[in-house]
Amino acid sequence: MKFFKINLLPVLLFISATVFAQQTPAPEQTTPVTIVGATAHIGNGEVIKNSLIILEDGKIRTITDATSTKMPYRGTVIEAQGKHVYPGFIAPNSTLGLVEIDAVKQSDDEDELGEMLPHVRSIIAYNAESQVVESMRPNGVLIGQITPRGGRISGTSSIVQFDAWNWEDAVLKENDGLHINWPNTVRRGRWWQGEEPGIKPNDDYEKDLLKLSEFIRNAKAYLAGPRTDTNLPFEAMENVFAGNKRIYIHADAEKEIIDILAFKKEHDLKNVVLVGGYDAFKVADQLKENDIPVLVGRVHETPNLEDQDYDLPYKMAHLLNEKGLLVGLETSGGMERMNSRNLPFYAGTVVAFGADKEEALKMITSNTAKILGVDDQMGTLEVGKDATLFISEGDALDMRTNKLTKAYIQGRDISLESHQTELAKRYSEKFEKQEEK
C-alpha cells in the first residue's frame, strides 16, 4: 500500500499540471508575418480598410493601404479579408497575477502591511502563470499594469505583457509609477463600534491629508540631506520627485479631486494621473488646466447617488473626452481580475452612450499607453512599435463579434486557448453529439 501511494503522487501531480497549467509561452518570432486585407484600426482614430501589415523581429515593419502599394509579401501570409486588426488592449490599475483565488490567502499578494509603502514593488509578486491572466488573451487584452493595493501609499506598479514564463520575462516597463489612495471625505458608520449605519463625513479627513503631506515633506528633506541612515520608503520617492515615475492618485469625490489639485501644486508633483474619478466630470475644466489625465472607473456600474442619471457610469468617459481630457478605462472593483477580460466591452458601452467608436478604442489602446508612458512601444499600429496586436472576425468592442483568430505579443504567435476555452469546447462537443442522436 505504501508503494502505491508513493508512485501515485507524481502521477496525480502530472495530471493536475497537464489539466490546469498555463500554455507554454510562444517562442521568439523568427519568420516575418504578412497580414493582408483586414480593416486595421490603428488606435489613434485612423482606420485602413484594406491593409497590408508586416511583422518582423517582434516589430511592425510595414502598415499601409494594400491597394496603394506593390510591396511584396514576406514570410507567412495571412489572408484576412473581412476581418479586423487591433492593437493589443491595455488593462491599467489591475491586480491580475497578484491574486488567484480570493478565498485562498496564500494566493493573495496584492497588499502589504503598513501605510506608507512607496518601496513596495508589485512586480516581484506577479504570477505569470495565473489562469486568470491567461483568460484575458482570447478577448484581446494582452497588456496590463500590475498595481498593488492597500495603505495610503500602496507601492509601485509595473507594466507587463500576458504571455511569459515569469515576471522577468513579462515586464515591459518596471516600476512605472507610484499609487496613492487619497483619503475619503466620507465614511460608513462602523456598526461594530456602535456607530449609526449610513454615510457620514469622515472626521479624520484633514488629519489623514496632513499625514500624507508630512510624509512628502520628510521624504524631500531626507533626500536633500546626507542620508547617513538608509530609509527605504524615502529613497523610493527620489524618482517620483524627479518626475521619472508617474503618480497615480486614486480618488472619486469632487472635494477630493479639488484637494488633489492643491496638493499637486503645494508639493510640486509632476506626472499626476487621476484613477477612478467618479466626480471628475464636475471639475473637468480644472483637470484639463492642470494637464491631469483620468483612468475612468469601471463602466459597468450603477450610479452612486439616487438623483444621478442612471447611465452616468456608462457615459462618464465620453463626457470627459468631450472636455478635452486624456481618458483611459480601468476595471478595478468587485471581481476585478475576472472582469478585466470585459475591457473591450466597457469601451463598447462607451460607444453606445455617445462616443465615436475609434475614440472609445483609443481609451483602451493609445490613450492608456500615453497615460502609462509607454506609447513609444505600444498602443497603436505604427511602424517601429511592438508587434502586439490581434485579428478579430468582427468588431472587437462587441461581445457578439469579438472572436480572435490570431494574436501576437512582440511578434510571437501566442495561444488563445485557456481553461475556459477548453471547457467550452468540451461541453459544446457533448451537446452536439446529443443533438445528433
PDB file of C-alpha atoms in Angstrom, residues 11-249:
ATOM      1  CA  VAL A  11       1.018  10.726 -11.476  1.00  0.00           C
ATOM      2  CA  LEU A  12      -1.569  12.957  -9.807  1.00  0.00           C
ATOM      3  CA  LEU A  13       0.750  15.941  -9.976  1.00  0.00           C
ATOM      4  CA  PHE A  14       1.368  15.305 -13.670  1.00  0.00           C
ATOM      5  CA  ILE A  15      -2.353  15.039 -14.410  1.00  0.00           C
ATOM      6  CA  SER A  16      -3.026  18.222 -12.440  1.00  0.00           C
ATOM      7  CA  ALA A  17      -0.277  20.103 -14.259  1.00  0.00           C
ATOM      8  CA  THR A  18      -1.491  18.857 -17.621  1.00  0.00           C
ATOM      9  CA  VAL A  19      -5.074  19.915 -16.981  1.00  0.00           C
ATOM     10  CA  PHE A  20      -4.530  23.214 -15.198  1.00  0.00           C
ATOM     11  CA  ALA A  21      -1.128  24.618 -16.238  1.00  0.00           C
ATOM     12  CA  GLN A  22      -0.923  27.636 -18.495  1.00  0.00           C
ATOM     13  CA  GLN A  23       0.126  27.170 -22.111  1.00  0.00           C
ATOM     14  CA  THR A  24       3.839  27.339 -22.818  1.00  0.00           C
ATOM     15  CA  PRO A  25       4.745  30.922 -23.824  1.00  0.00           C
ATOM     16  CA  ALA A  26       5.250  31.386 -27.548  1.00  0.00           C
ATOM     17  CA  PRO A  27       8.829  31.386 -28.921  1.00  0.00           C
ATOM     18  CA  GLU A  28      10.501  34.476 -30.341  1.00  0.00           C
ATOM     19  CA  GLN A  29       9.455  35.481 -33.837  1.00  0.00           C
ATOM     20  CA  THR A  30      11.854  34.086 -36.446  1.00  0.00           C
ATOM     21  CA  THR A  31       9.787  34.379 -39.637  1.00  0.00           C
ATOM     22  CA  PRO A  32       8.108  37.533 -40.974  1.00  0.00           C
ATOM     23  CA  VAL A  33       4.297  37.605 -40.950  1.00  0.00           C
ATOM     24  CA  THR A  34       2.225  39.445 -43.554  1.00  0.00           C
ATOM     25  CA  ILE A  35      -1.432  40.216 -42.806  1.00  0.00           C
ATOM     26  CA  VAL A  36      -3.395  41.168 -45.908  1.00  0.00           C
ATOM     27  CA  GLY A  37      -6.840  42.633 -46.468  1.00  0.00           C
ATOM     28  CA  ALA A  38      -8.032  43.283 -42.910  1.00  0.00           C
ATOM     29  CA  THR A  39      -9.581  46.516 -41.704  1.00  0.00           C
ATOM     30  CA  ALA A  40      -6.827  47.943 -39.495  1.00  0.00           C
ATOM     31  CA  HIS A  41      -7.909  50.044 -36.523  1.00  0.00           C
ATOM     32  CA  ILE A  42      -4.703  51.976 -35.870  1.00  0.00           C
ATOM     33  CA  GLY A  43      -5.651  53.014 -32.335  1.00  0.00           C
ATOM     34  CA  ASN A  44      -5.178  56.756 -32.908  1.00  0.00           C
ATOM     35  CA  GLY A  45      -8.533  57.310 -34.592  1.00  0.00           C
ATOM     36  CA  GLU A  46      -7.423  56.236 -38.074  1.00  0.00           C
ATOM     37  CA  VAL A  47      -8.727  53.216 -40.000  1.00  0.00           C
ATOM     38  CA  ILE A  48      -7.227  51.482 -43.048  1.00  0.00           C
ATOM     39  CA  LYS A  49      -9.961  49.408 -44.686  1.00  0.00           C
ATOM     40  CA  ASN A  50      -7.765  47.217 -46.877  1.00  0.00           C
ATOM     41  CA  SER A  51      -4.481  46.995 -45.044  1.00  0.00           C
ATOM     42  CA  LEU A  52      -1.099  45.375 -45.521  1.00  0.00           C
ATOM     43  CA  ILE A  53       0.778  44.744 -42.268  1.00  0.00           C
ATOM     44  CA  ILE A  54       4.209  43.120 -41.993  1.00  0.00           C
ATOM     45  CA  LEU A  55       5.603  41.952 -38.657  1.00  0.00           C
ATOM     46  CA  GLU A  56       9.292  41.139 -38.330  1.00  0.00           C
ATOM     47  CA  ASP A  57      11.673  40.674 -35.380  1.00  0.00           C
ATOM     48  CA  GLY A  58       8.865  41.473 -32.966  1.00  0.00           C
ATOM     49  CA  LYS A  59       8.125  44.869 -34.523  1.00  0.00           C
ATOM     50  CA  ILE A  60       5.667  46.331 -37.005  1.00  0.00           C
ATOM     51  CA  ARG A  61       7.774  46.921 -40.111  1.00  0.00           C
ATOM     52  CA  THR A  62       5.047  47.959 -42.540  1.00  0.00           C
ATOM     53  CA  ILE A  63       1.462  49.137 -42.306  1.00  0.00           C
ATOM     54  CA  THR A  64      -0.152  50.635 -45.360  1.00  0.00           C
ATOM     55  CA  ASP A  65      -3.144  50.524 -47.687  1.00  0.00           C
ATOM     56  CA  ALA A  66      -2.795  47.310 -49.710  1.00  0.00           C
ATOM     57  CA  THR A  67      -4.408  48.931 -52.755  1.00  0.00           C
ATOM     58  CA  SER A  68      -1.799  51.688 -52.970  1.00  0.00           C
ATOM     59  CA  THR A  69       1.370  49.596 -52.794  1.00  0.00           C
ATOM     60  CA  LYS A  70       3.100  46.827 -54.714  1.00  0.00           C
ATOM     61  CA  MET A  71       5.215  45.802 -51.747  1.00  0.00           C
ATOM     62  CA  PRO A  72       5.907  42.048 -51.861  1.00  0.00           C
ATOM     63  CA  TYR A  73       4.517  39.839 -49.129  1.00  0.00           C
ATOM     64  CA  ARG A  74       7.027  38.339 -46.722  1.00  0.00           C
ATOM     65  CA  GLY A  75       7.149  35.148 -44.687  1.00  0.00           C
ATOM     66  CA  THR A  76       3.874  33.654 -43.510  1.00  0.00           C
ATOM     67  CA  VAL A  77       0.917  35.251 -45.304  1.00  0.00           C
ATOM     68  CA  ILE A  78      -2.443  35.572 -43.524  1.00  0.00           C
ATOM     69  CA  GLU A  79      -5.372  36.409 -45.783  1.00  0.00           C
ATOM     70  CA  ALA A  80      -7.639  38.448 -43.509  1.00  0.00           C
ATOM     71  CA  GLN A  81     -10.245  39.924 -45.833  1.00  0.00           C
ATOM     72  CA  GLY A  82     -13.411  40.794 -43.930  1.00  0.00           C
ATOM     73  CA  LYS A  83     -11.599  40.675 -40.573  1.00  0.00           C
ATOM     74  CA  HIS A  84     -10.275  43.404 -38.290  1.00  0.00           C
ATOM     75  CA  VAL A  85      -6.847  44.081 -36.782  1.00  0.00           C
ATOM     76  CA  TYR A  86      -6.417  45.968 -33.489  1.00  0.00           C
ATOM     77  CA  PRO A  87      -3.545  46.930 -31.205  1.00  0.00           C
ATOM     78  CA  GLY A  88      -3.439  44.798 -28.053  1.00  0.00           C
ATOM     79  CA  PHE A  89      -5.783  46.181 -25.395  1.00  0.00           C
ATOM     80  CA  ILE A  90      -4.198  47.534 -22.207  1.00  0.00           C
ATOM     81  CA  ALA A  91      -5.697  46.982 -18.728  1.00  0.00           C
ATOM     82  CA  PRO A  92      -4.363  49.648 -16.297  1.00  0.00           C
ATOM     83  CA  ASN A  93      -4.681  49.644 -12.488  1.00  0.00           C
ATOM     84  CA  SER A  94      -5.031  45.863 -12.373  1.00  0.00           C
ATOM     85  CA  THR A  95      -4.250  43.208  -9.757  1.00  0.00           C
ATOM     86  CA  LEU A  96      -4.030  40.450 -12.372  1.00  0.00           C
ATOM     87  CA  GLY A  97      -1.386  37.933 -11.356  1.00  0.00           C
ATOM     88  CA  LEU A  98      -1.320  39.174  -7.749  1.00  0.00           C
ATOM     89  CA  VAL A  99      -4.382  37.203  -6.617  1.00  0.00           C
ATOM     90  CA  GLU A 100      -5.548  33.878  -7.988  1.00  0.00           C
ATOM     91  CA  ILE A 101      -8.336  32.874  -5.581  1.00  0.00           C
ATOM     92  CA  ASP A 102      -9.662  35.489  -3.141  1.00  0.00           C
ATOM     93  CA  ALA A 103     -10.561  32.900  -0.509  1.00  0.00           C
ATOM     94  CA  VAL A 104      -7.052  31.370  -0.503  1.00  0.00           C
ATOM     95  CA  LYS A 105      -4.736  33.700   1.419  1.00  0.00           C
ATOM     96  CA  GLN A 106      -1.618  32.004   0.078  1.00  0.00           C
ATOM     97  CA  SER A 107      -2.564  33.170  -3.446  1.00  0.00           C
ATOM     98  CA  ASP A 108      -3.213  36.794  -2.404  1.00  0.00           C
ATOM     99  CA  ASP A 109      -0.213  39.141  -2.825  1.00  0.00           C
ATOM    100  CA  GLU A 110      -1.933  42.429  -3.646  1.00  0.00           C
ATOM    101  CA  ASP A 111      -1.356  44.173  -0.299  1.00  0.00           C
ATOM    102  CA  GLU A 112       1.391  44.666   2.307  1.00  0.00           C
ATOM    103  CA  LEU A 113       1.188  45.688   5.969  1.00  0.00           C
ATOM    104  CA  GLY A 114       1.716  49.386   6.601  1.00  0.00           C
ATOM    105  CA  GLU A 115       0.508  52.774   5.380  1.00  0.00           C
ATOM    106  CA  MET A 116       3.359  54.484   3.522  1.00  0.00           C
ATOM    107  CA  LEU A 117       4.880  51.866   1.219  1.00  0.00           C
ATOM    108  CA  PRO A 118       6.421  53.551  -1.848  1.00  0.00           C
ATOM    109  CA  HIS A 119       9.244  50.990  -1.786  1.00  0.00           C
ATOM    110  CA  VAL A 120       6.900  48.016  -2.306  1.00  0.00           C
ATOM    111  CA  ARG A 121       7.207  46.642  -5.855  1.00  0.00           C
ATOM    112  CA  SER A 122       4.173  44.709  -7.097  1.00  0.00           C
ATOM    113  CA  ILE A 123       6.092  43.133  -9.974  1.00  0.00           C
ATOM    114  CA  ILE A 124       8.050  40.687  -7.800  1.00  0.00           C
ATOM    115  CA  ALA A 125       4.763  39.095  -6.686  1.00  0.00           C
ATOM    116  CA  TYR A 126       3.335  38.827 -10.211  1.00  0.00           C
ATOM    117  CA  ASN A 127       2.405  35.274 -11.202  1.00  0.00           C
ATOM    118  CA  ALA A 128       2.903  34.995 -14.952  1.00  0.00           C
ATOM    119  CA  GLU A 129       1.260  31.542 -14.943  1.00  0.00           C
ATOM    120  CA  SER A 130      -2.022  32.745 -13.458  1.00  0.00           C
ATOM    121  CA  GLN A 131      -5.021  31.100 -15.104  1.00  0.00           C
ATOM    122  CA  VAL A 132      -6.919  34.360 -14.730  1.00  0.00           C
ATOM    123  CA  VAL A 133      -4.236  36.207 -16.701  1.00  0.00           C
ATOM    124  CA  GLU A 134      -4.445  33.541 -19.383  1.00  0.00           C
ATOM    125  CA  SER A 135      -8.179  34.172 -19.798  1.00  0.00           C
ATOM    126  CA  MET A 136      -7.575  37.808 -20.862  1.00  0.00           C
ATOM    127  CA  ARG A 137      -5.968  36.944 -24.178  1.00  0.00           C
ATOM    128  CA  PRO A 138      -8.978  35.479 -26.055  1.00  0.00           C
ATOM    129  CA  ASN A 139     -10.682  38.911 -25.756  1.00  0.00           C
ATOM    130  CA  GLY A 140      -7.638  40.874 -26.944  1.00  0.00           C
ATOM    131  CA  VAL A 141      -6.422  42.118 -23.549  1.00  0.00           C
ATOM    132  CA  LEU A 142      -2.697  41.492 -23.973  1.00  0.00           C
ATOM    133  CA  ILE A 143      -1.046  44.048 -21.665  1.00  0.00           C
ATOM    134  CA  GLY A 144      -1.658  45.148 -18.083  1.00  0.00           C
ATOM    135  CA  GLN A 145      -0.416  47.492 -15.399  1.00  0.00           C
ATOM    136  CA  ILE A 146       0.095  45.346 -12.294  1.00  0.00           C
ATOM    137  CA  THR A 147      -0.837  47.507  -9.329  1.00  0.00           C
ATOM    138  CA  PRO A 148      -0.606  46.980  -5.542  1.00  0.00           C
ATOM    139  CA  ARG A 149      -3.479  47.770  -3.179  1.00  0.00           C
ATOM    140  CA  GLY A 150      -3.842  48.871   0.428  1.00  0.00           C
ATOM    141  CA  GLY A 151      -2.336  51.536   2.672  1.00  0.00           C
ATOM    142  CA  ARG A 152      -2.185  55.256   1.974  1.00  0.00           C
ATOM    143  CA  ILE A 153       0.712  54.751  -0.447  1.00  0.00           C
ATOM    144  CA  SER A 154       0.332  51.238  -1.876  1.00  0.00           C
ATOM    145  CA  GLY A 155       3.645  50.981  -3.704  1.00  0.00           C
ATOM    146  CA  THR A 156       4.840  50.837  -7.291  1.00  0.00           C
ATOM    147  CA  SER A 157       3.180  49.254 -10.322  1.00  0.00           C
ATOM    148  CA  SER A 158       4.803  47.744 -13.422  1.00  0.00           C
ATOM    149  CA  ILE A 159       3.575  47.088 -16.953  1.00  0.00           C
ATOM    150  CA  VAL A 160       3.626  43.531 -18.314  1.00  0.00           C
ATOM    151  CA  GLN A 161       2.602  41.504 -21.347  1.00  0.00           C
ATOM    152  CA  PHE A 162       0.404  38.443 -20.800  1.00  0.00           C
ATOM    153  CA  ASP A 163       2.479  35.607 -22.281  1.00  0.00           C
ATOM    154  CA  ALA A 164       5.555  34.847 -20.198  1.00  0.00           C
ATOM    155  CA  TRP A 165       7.370  32.269 -18.074  1.00  0.00           C
ATOM    156  CA  ASN A 166       7.929  34.635 -15.139  1.00  0.00           C
ATOM    157  CA  TRP A 167       7.755  38.281 -14.148  1.00  0.00           C
ATOM    158  CA  GLU A 168      11.215  38.997 -15.531  1.00  0.00           C
ATOM    159  CA  ASP A 169      10.083  37.828 -18.985  1.00  0.00           C
ATOM    160  CA  ALA A 170       6.722  39.573 -18.679  1.00  0.00           C
ATOM    161  CA  VAL A 171       7.833  43.061 -17.695  1.00  0.00           C
ATOM    162  CA  LEU A 172       7.676  45.814 -20.331  1.00  0.00           C
ATOM    163  CA  LYS A 173       8.212  48.781 -18.019  1.00  0.00           C
ATOM    164  CA  GLU A 174       9.354  48.151 -14.476  1.00  0.00           C
ATOM    165  CA  ASN A 175       8.258  50.445 -11.625  1.00  0.00           C
ATOM    166  CA  ASP A 176       6.338  52.815 -13.882  1.00  0.00           C
ATOM    167  CA  GLY A 177       4.524  54.724 -11.152  1.00  0.00           C
ATOM    168  CA  LEU A 178       3.559  55.263  -7.520  1.00  0.00           C
ATOM    169  CA  HIS A 179      -0.003  54.673  -6.286  1.00  0.00           C
ATOM    170  CA  ILE A 180      -1.607  56.856  -3.614  1.00  0.00           C
ATOM    171  CA  ASN A 181      -5.023  56.110  -2.131  1.00  0.00           C
ATOM    172  CA  TRP A 182      -6.463  59.529  -1.345  1.00  0.00           C
ATOM    173  CA  PRO A 183      -8.351  59.777   1.982  1.00  0.00           C
ATOM    174  CA  ASN A 184     -12.138  59.562   1.706  1.00  0.00           C
ATOM    175  CA  THR A 185     -14.190  62.633   2.593  1.00  0.00           C
ATOM    176  CA  VAL A 186     -16.993  60.370   3.826  1.00  0.00           C
ATOM    177  CA  ARG A 187     -17.231  57.018   5.542  1.00  0.00           C
ATOM    178  CA  ARG A 188     -19.877  54.490   6.521  1.00  0.00           C
ATOM    179  CA  GLY A 189     -20.988  54.019  10.107  1.00  0.00           C
ATOM    180  CA  ARG A 190     -18.982  51.278  11.811  1.00  0.00           C
ATOM    181  CA  TRP A 191     -21.667  49.144  13.448  1.00  0.00           C
ATOM    182  CA  TRP A 192     -19.050  47.058  15.261  1.00  0.00           C
ATOM    183  CA  GLN A 193     -18.063  50.219  17.147  1.00  0.00           C
ATOM    184  CA  GLY A 194     -21.630  51.171  17.978  1.00  0.00           C
ATOM    185  CA  GLU A 195     -21.922  53.867  15.289  1.00  0.00           C
ATOM    186  CA  GLU A 196     -25.124  54.590  13.397  1.00  0.00           C
ATOM    187  CA  PRO A 197     -25.227  52.996   9.916  1.00  0.00           C
ATOM    188  CA  GLY A 198     -25.148  55.116   6.768  1.00  0.00           C
ATOM    189  CA  ILE A 199     -22.774  57.565   5.117  1.00  0.00           C
ATOM    190  CA  LYS A 200     -21.350  60.423   7.181  1.00  0.00           C
ATOM    191  CA  PRO A 201     -18.440  62.894   6.954  1.00  0.00           C
ATOM    192  CA  ASN A 202     -15.004  61.485   7.690  1.00  0.00           C
ATOM    193  CA  ASP A 203     -13.831  63.438  10.730  1.00  0.00           C
ATOM    194  CA  ASP A 204     -10.265  62.216  10.131  1.00  0.00           C
ATOM    195  CA  TYR A 205     -10.039  63.502   6.560  1.00  0.00           C
ATOM    196  CA  GLU A 206      -7.897  66.561   7.322  1.00  0.00           C
ATOM    197  CA  LYS A 207      -5.733  64.551   9.698  1.00  0.00           C
ATOM    198  CA  ASP A 208      -5.119  61.928   7.004  1.00  0.00           C
ATOM    199  CA  LEU A 209      -4.162  64.634   4.493  1.00  0.00           C
ATOM    200  CA  LEU A 210      -1.733  66.124   6.989  1.00  0.00           C
ATOM    201  CA  LYS A 211      -0.034  62.730   7.432  1.00  0.00           C
ATOM    202  CA  LEU A 212       0.382  62.390   3.672  1.00  0.00           C
ATOM    203  CA  SER A 213       1.815  65.890   3.356  1.00  0.00           C
ATOM    204  CA  GLU A 214       4.193  65.266   6.245  1.00  0.00           C
ATOM    205  CA  PHE A 215       5.476  62.124   4.554  1.00  0.00           C
ATOM    206  CA  ILE A 216       6.136  64.039   1.317  1.00  0.00           C
ATOM    207  CA  ARG A 217       7.967  66.842   3.164  1.00  0.00           C
ATOM    208  CA  ASN A 218      10.001  64.417   5.265  1.00  0.00           C
ATOM    209  CA  ALA A 219      10.988  62.430   2.166  1.00  0.00           C
ATOM    210  CA  LYS A 220      12.189  65.602   0.422  1.00  0.00           C
ATOM    211  CA  ALA A 221      14.164  66.647   3.498  1.00  0.00           C
ATOM    212  CA  TYR A 222      15.775  63.207   3.744  1.00  0.00           C
ATOM    213  CA  LEU A 223      16.727  63.167   0.050  1.00  0.00           C
ATOM    214  CA  ALA A 224      18.261  66.634   0.354  1.00  0.00           C
ATOM    215  CA  GLY A 225      20.352  65.595   3.369  1.00  0.00           C
ATOM    216  CA  PRO A 226      23.395  63.353   3.936  1.00  0.00           C
ATOM    217  CA  ARG A 227      21.328  60.092   4.086  1.00  0.00           C
ATOM    218  CA  THR A 228      23.509  58.620   6.809  1.00  0.00           C
ATOM    219  CA  ASP A 229      20.798  56.127   7.768  1.00  0.00           C
ATOM    220  CA  THR A 230      19.047  54.447   4.852  1.00  0.00           C
ATOM    221  CA  ASN A 231      15.279  54.969   4.765  1.00  0.00           C
ATOM    222  CA  LEU A 232      13.821  52.749   2.020  1.00  0.00           C
ATOM    223  CA  PRO A 233      10.407  54.491   1.749  1.00  0.00           C
ATOM    224  CA  PHE A 234      12.094  57.883   1.375  1.00  0.00           C
ATOM    225  CA  GLU A 235      14.671  56.517  -1.071  1.00  0.00           C
ATOM    226  CA  ALA A 236      11.821  55.178  -3.223  1.00  0.00           C
ATOM    227  CA  MET A 237      10.433  58.721  -3.589  1.00  0.00           C
ATOM    228  CA  GLU A 238      13.517  60.076  -5.381  1.00  0.00           C
ATOM    229  CA  ASN A 239      12.410  59.116  -8.890  1.00  0.00           C
ATOM    230  CA  VAL A 240       8.881  60.284  -8.074  1.00  0.00           C
ATOM    231  CA  PHE A 241      10.026  63.804  -7.192  1.00  0.00           C
ATOM    232  CA  ALA A 242      12.326  63.860 -10.228  1.00  0.00           C
ATOM    233  CA  GLY A 243       9.348  63.173 -12.489  1.00  0.00           C
ATOM    234  CA  ASN A 244      10.682  59.808 -13.667  1.00  0.00           C
ATOM    235  CA  LYS A 245       7.656  57.971 -12.257  1.00  0.00           C
ATOM    236  CA  ARG A 246       4.020  58.799 -12.622  1.00  0.00           C
ATOM    237  CA  ILE A 247       1.901  59.435  -9.552  1.00  0.00           C
ATOM    238  CA  TYR A 248      -1.446  57.634  -9.733  1.00  0.00           C
ATOM    239  CA  ILE A 249      -3.848  59.114  -7.197  1.00  0.00           C
TER     240      ILE A 249
END
